[in-house]
Amino acid sequence: MIPEIDQQWVGKLLRTSAERFVLPRFHAVSASRKPDGSIVTSADIDSQNFLQDMLTARYPDIPLLGEEMSATEQTRLLHQADALWCLDPLDGSSNFAAGVPIFGISLALLQGGHSVLGWVYDPVRAELFSAAKGSGARVDGVRMAVRQAPALGQCVGVVDYKRLDRALALRLIDERPFHSQRNFGASVLEWCWLAAGRYHFYLHGAQQLWDRAAGALILHEAGGRATQFNGGSLSENDLQTRSVLATLDPRLHQSWSRWLEAVGETPAEFPNAAL
């Protein structure tokens, strides 16, 4: 049973965080690098602190796992809490720091290791994507329609070549089984734009829990399908990165699965796809 959450209030909270801590700093950002080389900005930190404080005040029994926490604290929360917020306070930090207007805030409610509620807010376009397990997905309150994709050879998709295994990336470049590709640099928005039918598939080699917790639920509730490259599920009960094969409809997912199998895409050859 999904805990009683005021979903409209949560959506407004994400908008407020964007208006107070993200958009005002877009053209005057203070950024640094984390130990893994990724960029973190003052907007990431302040957005996470604000959202954690507000969610804790309203829902004191539900702890929050945020991207900017230590891995030790994140692991402890995953192992000890049945219901848990999972937050990416500013996804697309590299875009944000470079002045590229593609970034978002993502929040999911995990229960028993599965996403049951999800929100993604796009501050630049003021779009709010949301979903509740079993109740469909919405953009700005309007329910998304289930959409069908064309055949693989006619599809446009998002491919994050940076995080793909080199052999697979070269195979995709040389053989290109699809029509065209893009990469926007903000995973949480890429999930939602796929769910909205703005392209047809999404390939990512190593995605974090907070990158996919809300977006994968939104896509599923919009009628899409997502797995790892090897067909395994996108687990939400640990911090292991996962490869992502996400498509607008199950038929296209089958076409991609056949193509990956034909080129030898297995966990042994591509460890990023391992369960």
mmCIF file of C-alpha atoms in Angstrom:
data_model
loop_
_atom_site.group_PDB
_atom_site.id
_atom_site.type_symbol
_atom_site.label_atom_id
_atom_site.label_comp_id
_atom_site.label_asym_id
_atom_site.label_seq_id
_atom_site.Cartn_x
_atom_site.Cartn_y
_atom_site.Cartn_z
ATOM 1 C CA MET A 1 0.000 0.000 0.000
ATOM 2 C CA ILE A 2 1.404 3.412 -0.999
ATOM 3 C CA PRO A 3 1.835 5.743 1.996
ATOM 4 C CA GLU A 4 -0.509 8.738 2.114
ATOM 5 C CA ILE A 5 1.434 11.500 0.359
ATOM 6 C CA ASP A 6 0.087 14.836 -0.833
ATOM 7 C CA GLN A 7 1.384 14.492 -4.374
ATOM 8 C CA GLN A 8 0.418 18.019 -5.424
ATOM 9 C CA TRP A 9 2.276 19.452 -2.437
ATOM 10 C CA VAL A 10 5.409 17.497 -3.387
ATOM 11 C CA GLY A 11 5.236 18.779 -6.961
ATOM 12 C CA LYS A 12 4.922 22.366 -5.731
ATOM 13 C CA LEU A 13 7.870 21.762 -3.389
ATOM 14 C CA LEU A 14 10.122 20.818 -6.320
ATOM 15 C CA ARG A 15 9.034 23.969 -8.168
ATOM 16 C CA THR A 16 9.831 26.050 -5.088
ATOM 17 C CA SER A 17 13.294 24.535 -4.763
ATOM 18 C CA ALA A 18 13.994 25.297 -8.420
ATOM 19 C CA GLU A 19 12.763 28.879 -8.098
ATOM 20 C CA ARG A 20 14.768 29.576 -4.921
ATOM 21 C CA PHE A 21 18.007 27.652 -5.349
ATOM 22 C CA VAL A 22 18.447 26.593 -8.978
ATOM 23 C CA LEU A 23 17.245 29.162 -11.519
ATOM 24 C CA PRO A 24 18.653 32.254 -9.726
ATOM 25 C CA ARG A 25 22.144 30.700 -9.910
ATOM 26 C CA PHE A 26 22.006 29.428 -13.471
ATOM 27 C CA HIS A 27 24.202 32.204 -14.875
ATOM 28 C CA ALA A 28 26.268 32.742 -11.703
ATOM 29 C CA VAL A 29 27.049 29.236 -10.545
ATOM 30 C CA SER A 30 29.641 28.134 -7.986
ATOM 31 C CA ALA A 31 30.902 24.661 -8.970
ATOM 32 C CA SER A 32 33.523 22.156 -7.815
ATOM 33 C CA ARG A 33 34.422 18.548 -8.543
ATOM 34 C CA LYS A 34 33.605 15.532 -6.405
ATOM 35 C CA PRO A 35 36.141 12.706 -5.877
ATOM 36 C CA ASP A 36 34.669 10.795 -8.831
ATOM 37 C CA GLY A 37 35.275 13.778 -11.133
ATOM 38 C CA SER A 38 31.631 14.768 -11.486
ATOM 39 C CA ILE A 39 30.558 18.366 -10.948
ATOM 40 C CA VAL A 40 28.657 19.567 -7.895
ATOM 41 C CA THR A 41 27.323 23.109 -7.504
ATOM 42 C CA SER A 42 26.032 25.182 -4.617
ATOM 43 C CA ALA A 43 22.590 24.739 -6.158
ATOM 44 C CA ASP A 44 22.858 20.921 -5.763
ATOM 45 C CA ILE A 45 23.705 21.231 -2.076
ATOM 46 C CA ASP A 46 21.182 23.930 -1.178
ATOM 47 C CA SER A 47 18.390 22.260 -3.149
ATOM 48 C CA GLN A 48 19.010 18.942 -1.374
ATOM 49 C CA ASN A 49 19.140 20.569 2.075
ATOM 50 C CA PHE A 50 15.932 22.509 1.464
ATOM 51 C CA LEU A 51 14.007 19.526 0.134
ATOM 52 C CA GLN A 52 15.233 17.266 2.919
ATOM 53 C CA ASP A 53 14.198 19.785 5.583
ATOM 54 C CA MET A 54 10.741 20.318 4.092
ATOM 55 C CA LEU A 55 10.015 16.624 3.481
ATOM 56 C CA THR A 56 11.228 15.673 6.961
ATOM 57 C CA ALA A 57 9.039 18.321 8.554
ATOM 58 C CA ARG A 58 5.925 17.057 6.766
ATOM 59 C CA TYR A 59 6.738 13.317 6.691
ATOM 60 C CA PRO A 60 9.053 12.699 9.676
ATOM 61 C CA ASP A 61 8.831 8.910 9.415
ATOM 62 C CA ILE A 62 10.230 8.796 5.866
ATOM 63 C CA PRO A 63 14.012 9.354 5.612
ATOM 64 C CA LEU A 64 15.657 10.807 2.520
ATOM 65 C CA LEU A 65 18.497 9.396 0.435
ATOM 66 C CA GLY A 66 20.115 12.173 -1.582
ATOM 67 C CA GLU A 67 22.770 12.061 -4.284
ATOM 68 C CA GLU A 68 25.002 14.435 -2.340
ATOM 69 C CA MET A 69 25.140 12.154 0.730
ATOM 70 C CA SER A 70 28.051 9.799 1.394
ATOM 71 C CA ALA A 71 27.807 6.268 0.001
ATOM 72 C CA THR A 72 27.954 4.929 3.554
ATOM 73 C CA GLU A 73 24.890 6.919 4.586
ATOM 74 C CA GLN A 74 23.054 6.014 1.373
ATOM 75 C CA THR A 75 23.692 2.298 1.947
ATOM 76 C CA ARG A 76 22.556 2.511 5.561
ATOM 77 C CA LEU A 77 19.292 4.136 4.538
ATOM 78 C CA LEU A 78 18.582 1.578 1.818
ATOM 79 C CA HIS A 79 19.096 -1.285 4.251
ATOM 80 C CA GLN A 80 17.157 0.161 7.174
ATOM 81 C CA ALA A 81 14.158 2.023 5.756
ATOM 82 C CA ASP A 82 11.087 0.427 4.225
ATOM 83 C CA ALA A 83 9.751 3.730 2.862
ATOM 84 C CA LEU A 84 12.416 6.114 1.586
ATOM 85 C CA TRP A 85 12.664 9.296 -0.489
ATOM 86 C CA CYS A 86 15.283 9.116 -3.268
ATOM 87 C CA LEU A 87 16.410 12.540 -4.454
ATOM 88 C CA ASP A 88 18.565 13.976 -7.196
ATOM 89 C CA PRO A 89 18.495 17.679 -6.261
ATOM 90 C CA LEU A 90 19.977 18.829 -9.588
ATOM 91 C CA ASP A 91 20.610 16.345 -12.389
ATOM 92 C CA GLY A 92 22.576 17.706 -15.321
ATOM 93 C CA SER A 93 25.016 19.662 -13.145
ATOM 94 C CA SER A 94 27.582 19.804 -15.960
ATOM 95 C CA ASN A 95 24.974 21.398 -18.217
ATOM 96 C CA PHE A 96 23.973 23.773 -15.436
ATOM 97 C CA ALA A 97 27.564 24.848 -14.760
ATOM 98 C CA ALA A 98 28.250 25.318 -18.489
ATOM 99 C CA GLY A 99 25.138 27.392 -19.126
ATOM 100 C CA VAL A 100 23.252 24.667 -21.034
ATOM 101 C CA PRO A 101 19.530 24.940 -20.149
ATOM 102 C CA ILE A 102 18.878 21.203 -19.707
ATOM 103 C CA PHE A 103 18.717 20.021 -16.081
ATOM 104 C CA GLY A 104 16.112 18.823 -13.615
ATOM 105 C CA ILE A 105 15.141 17.790 -10.100
ATOM 106 C CA SER A 106 14.027 14.221 -9.439
ATOM 107 C CA LEU A 107 12.292 12.710 -6.415
ATOM 108 C CA ALA A 108 10.928 9.204 -5.930
ATOM 109 C CA LEU A 109 9.297 7.421 -3.030
ATOM 110 C CA LEU A 110 10.681 3.906 -2.650
ATOM 111 C CA GLN A 111 8.766 1.295 -0.721
ATOM 112 C CA GLY A 112 10.108 -2.189 -0.223
ATOM 113 C CA GLY A 113 12.862 -1.440 -2.716
ATOM 114 C CA HIS A 114 10.529 -0.292 -5.509
ATOM 115 C CA SER A 115 9.468 3.145 -6.761
ATOM 116 C CA VAL A 116 5.806 3.798 -6.014
ATOM 117 C CA LEU A 117 5.696 7.569 -6.579
ATOM 118 C CA GLY A 118 7.876 9.753 -8.783
ATOM 119 C CA TRP A 119 8.272 13.415 -9.767
ATOM 120 C CA VAL A 120 10.685 15.112 -12.170
ATOM 121 C CA TYR A 121 10.675 18.889 -12.536
ATOM 122 C CA ASP A 122 12.228 20.735 -15.470
ATOM 123 C CA PRO A 123 12.931 24.284 -14.205
ATOM 124 C CA VAL A 124 13.671 25.842 -17.606
ATOM 125 C CA ARG A 125 10.490 24.648 -19.304
ATOM 126 C CA ALA A 126 8.462 24.630 -16.047
ATOM 127 C CA GLU A 127 7.240 21.093 -16.754
ATOM 128 C CA LEU A 128 6.352 18.700 -13.954
ATOM 129 C CA PHE A 129 6.291 14.984 -14.748
ATOM 130 C CA SER A 130 4.769 12.628 -12.191
ATOM 131 C CA ALA A 131 3.576 9.075 -11.725
ATOM 132 C CA ALA A 132 2.008 6.807 -9.118
ATOM 133 C CA LYS A 133 2.403 3.061 -9.407
ATOM 134 C CA GLY A 134 -0.679 1.609 -11.087
ATOM 135 C CA SER A 135 -2.232 5.034 -11.729
ATOM 136 C CA GLY A 136 -0.515 6.267 -14.890
ATOM 137 C CA ALA A 137 1.921 9.085 -15.631
ATOM 138 C CA ARG A 138 1.243 12.788 -16.071
ATOM 139 C CA VAL A 139 2.882 15.936 -17.330
ATOM 140 C CA ASP A 140 1.568 19.107 -15.670
ATOM 141 C CA GLY A 141 -1.405 17.095 -14.438
ATOM 142 C CA VAL A 142 -2.428 15.799 -17.875
ATOM 143 C CA ARG A 143 -2.265 12.047 -18.255
ATOM 144 C CA MET A 144 0.219 10.830 -20.862
ATOM 145 C CA ALA A 145 -1.152 8.639 -23.614
ATOM 146 C CA VAL A 146 0.435 5.304 -24.458
ATOM 147 C CA ARG A 147 2.419 5.691 -27.689
ATOM 148 C CA GLN A 148 3.886 3.332 -30.254
ATOM 149 C CA ALA A 149 7.318 3.691 -31.825
ATOM 150 C CA PRO A 150 8.199 3.073 -35.476
ATOM 151 C CA ALA A 151 10.480 0.240 -36.552
ATOM 152 C CA LEU A 152 13.998 0.380 -35.081
ATOM 153 C CA GLY A 153 15.571 1.611 -38.299
ATOM 154 C CA GLN A 154 13.291 4.661 -38.301
ATOM 155 C CA CYS A 155 13.717 5.543 -34.617
ATOM 156 C CA VAL A 156 15.292 8.585 -32.999
ATOM 157 C CA GLY A 157 16.721 8.024 -29.534
ATOM 158 C CA VAL A 158 19.098 9.127 -26.814
ATOM 159 C CA VAL A 159 22.425 7.296 -26.540
ATOM 160 C CA ASP A 160 24.884 8.175 -23.773
ATOM 161 C CA TYR A 161 28.051 7.009 -25.554
ATOM 162 C CA LYS A 162 30.272 8.241 -22.709
ATOM 163 C CA ARG A 163 29.140 5.473 -20.364
ATOM 164 C CA LEU A 164 28.841 2.626 -22.851
ATOM 165 C CA ASP A 165 31.408 -0.117 -23.113
ATOM 166 C CA ARG A 166 33.812 0.908 -25.889
ATOM 167 C CA ALA A 167 33.112 -2.173 -28.016
ATOM 168 C CA LEU A 168 29.365 -1.624 -27.904
ATOM 169 C CA ALA A 169 29.731 2.117 -28.588
ATOM 170 C CA LEU A 170 31.843 1.453 -31.685
ATOM 171 C CA ARG A 171 29.376 -1.165 -32.891
ATOM 172 C CA LEU A 172 26.510 1.313 -32.559
ATOM 173 C CA ILE A 173 28.490 3.936 -34.476
ATOM 174 C CA ASP A 174 29.591 1.575 -37.238
ATOM 175 C CA GLU A 175 26.288 -0.253 -37.724
ATOM 176 C CA ARG A 176 23.781 2.321 -36.429
ATOM 177 C CA PRO A 177 20.619 0.200 -36.367
ATOM 178 C CA PHE A 178 18.483 3.312 -35.697
ATOM 179 C CA HIS A 179 17.824 6.498 -37.687
ATOM 180 C CA SER A 180 19.375 9.162 -35.426
ATOM 181 C CA GLN A 181 20.504 9.845 -31.865
ATOM 182 C CA ARG A 182 20.831 12.658 -29.333
ATOM 183 C CA ASN A 183 22.331 13.045 -25.851
ATOM 184 C CA PHE A 184 21.029 15.797 -23.573
ATOM 185 C CA GLY A 185 23.167 15.222 -20.485
ATOM 186 C CA ALA A 186 20.349 15.083 -17.921
ATOM 187 C CA SER A 187 19.160 11.538 -17.237
ATOM 188 C CA VAL A 188 16.060 12.481 -15.276
ATOM 189 C CA LEU A 189 14.730 14.557 -18.175
ATOM 190 C CA GLU A 190 15.759 11.968 -20.769
ATOM 191 C CA TRP A 191 13.504 9.404 -19.058
ATOM 192 C CA CYS A 192 10.565 11.801 -19.040
ATOM 193 C CA TRP A 193 10.990 13.045 -22.588
ATOM 194 C CA LEU A 194 10.979 9.429 -23.713
ATOM 195 C CA ALA A 195 7.782 8.805 -21.709
ATOM 196 C CA ALA A 196 6.231 11.854 -23.409
ATOM 197 C CA GLY A 197 7.003 10.419 -26.861
ATOM 198 C CA ARG A 198 9.597 13.017 -27.855
ATOM 199 C CA TYR A 199 11.843 10.201 -29.104
ATOM 200 C CA HIS A 200 11.677 6.433 -29.132
ATOM 201 C CA PHE A 201 14.473 4.789 -27.117
ATOM 202 C CA TYR A 202 17.175 5.449 -24.521
ATOM 203 C CA LEU A 203 20.533 3.699 -24.021
ATOM 204 C CA HIS A 204 22.751 4.390 -21.012
ATOM 205 C CA GLY A 205 25.677 2.281 -19.832
ATOM 206 C CA ALA A 206 25.878 2.935 -16.084
ATOM 207 C CA GLN A 207 23.082 4.797 -14.357
ATOM 208 C CA GLN A 208 22.780 5.577 -10.664
ATOM 209 C CA LEU A 209 19.723 4.833 -8.529
ATOM 210 C CA TRP A 210 18.697 8.512 -8.216
ATOM 211 C CA ASP A 211 19.023 8.963 -11.990
ATOM 212 C CA ARG A 212 16.330 6.384 -12.695
ATOM 213 C CA ALA A 213 14.138 5.939 -9.599
ATOM 214 C CA ALA A 214 11.481 8.464 -10.639
ATOM 215 C CA GLY A 215 12.006 8.433 -14.407
ATOM 216 C CA ALA A 216 11.730 4.677 -14.855
ATOM 217 C CA LEU A 217 8.417 4.679 -12.978
ATOM 218 C CA ILE A 218 7.124 7.547 -15.120
ATOM 219 C CA LEU A 219 8.085 5.686 -18.300
ATOM 220 C CA HIS A 220 6.513 2.431 -17.089
ATOM 221 C CA GLU A 221 3.266 4.166 -16.178
ATOM 222 C CA ALA A 222 3.232 5.836 -19.612
ATOM 223 C CA GLY A 223 3.341 2.415 -21.286
ATOM 224 C CA GLY A 224 7.062 2.140 -21.992
ATOM 225 C CA ARG A 225 9.488 -0.563 -20.977
ATOM 226 C CA ALA A 226 12.949 -0.499 -19.366
ATOM 227 C CA THR A 227 15.495 -3.170 -18.462
ATOM 228 C CA GLN A 228 19.238 -3.589 -18.351
ATOM 229 C CA PHE A 229 20.943 -4.445 -21.629
ATOM 230 C CA ASN A 230 20.903 -8.127 -20.658
ATOM 231 C CA GLY A 231 17.189 -8.098 -19.825
ATOM 232 C CA GLY A 232 17.686 -7.874 -16.072
ATOM 233 C CA SER A 233 15.506 -5.634 -13.957
ATOM 234 C CA LEU A 234 16.523 -2.122 -12.916
ATOM 235 C CA SER A 235 16.825 -2.855 -9.207
ATOM 236 C CA GLU A 236 16.026 -0.061 -6.761
ATOM 237 C CA ASN A 237 17.302 -1.740 -3.583
ATOM 238 C CA ASP A 238 21.047 -1.178 -3.931
ATOM 239 C CA LEU A 239 23.554 1.407 -5.155
ATOM 240 C CA GLN A 240 24.979 -0.565 -8.075
ATOM 241 C CA THR A 241 24.957 1.233 -11.389
ATOM 242 C CA ARG A 242 22.770 -0.331 -14.063
ATOM 243 C CA SER A 243 22.802 -0.252 -17.833
ATOM 244 C CA VAL A 244 19.528 1.036 -19.275
ATOM 245 C CA LEU A 245 17.624 -0.102 -22.348
ATOM 246 C CA ALA A 246 14.390 1.903 -22.326
ATOM 247 C CA THR A 247 11.852 2.135 -25.126
ATOM 248 C CA LEU A 248 8.550 3.790 -25.876
ATOM 249 C CA ASP A 249 6.805 0.434 -26.310
ATOM 250 C CA PRO A 250 7.446 -3.299 -25.708
ATOM 251 C CA ARG A 251 7.683 -4.114 -29.418
ATOM 252 C CA LEU A 252 10.637 -1.781 -29.922
ATOM 253 C CA HIS A 253 12.196 -3.177 -26.757
ATOM 254 C CA GLN A 254 12.098 -6.640 -28.312
ATOM 255 C CA SER A 255 13.810 -5.334 -31.461
ATOM 256 C CA TRP A 256 16.604 -3.754 -29.414
ATOM 257 C CA SER A 257 16.991 -6.908 -27.312
ATOM 258 C CA ARG A 258 17.400 -9.015 -30.445
ATOM 259 C CA TRP A 259 19.984 -6.589 -31.842
ATOM 260 C CA LEU A 260 22.004 -6.557 -28.604
ATOM 261 C CA GLU A 261 21.909 -10.348 -28.434
ATOM 262 C CA ALA A 262 23.042 -10.613 -32.052
ATOM 263 C CA VAL A 263 26.116 -8.447 -31.422
ATOM 264 C CA GLY A 264 27.100 -10.421 -28.320
ATOM 265 C CA GLU A 265 25.853 -8.087 -25.584
ATOM 266 C CA THR A 266 26.217 -10.254 -22.457
ATOM 267 C CA PRO A 267 27.117 -9.570 -18.809
ATOM 268 C CA ALA A 268 30.453 -11.337 -19.265
ATOM 269 C CA GLU A 269 31.454 -9.085 -22.155
ATOM 270 C CA PHE A 270 29.936 -5.870 -20.823
ATOM 271 C CA PRO A 271 30.245 -5.693 -17.043
ATOM 272 C CA ASN A 272 28.177 -2.513 -16.808
ATOM 273 C CA ALA A 273 25.191 -4.644 -17.713
ATOM 274 C CA ALA A 274 25.759 -7.109 -14.885
ATOM 275 C CA LEU A 275 22.957 -7.727 -12.397
#
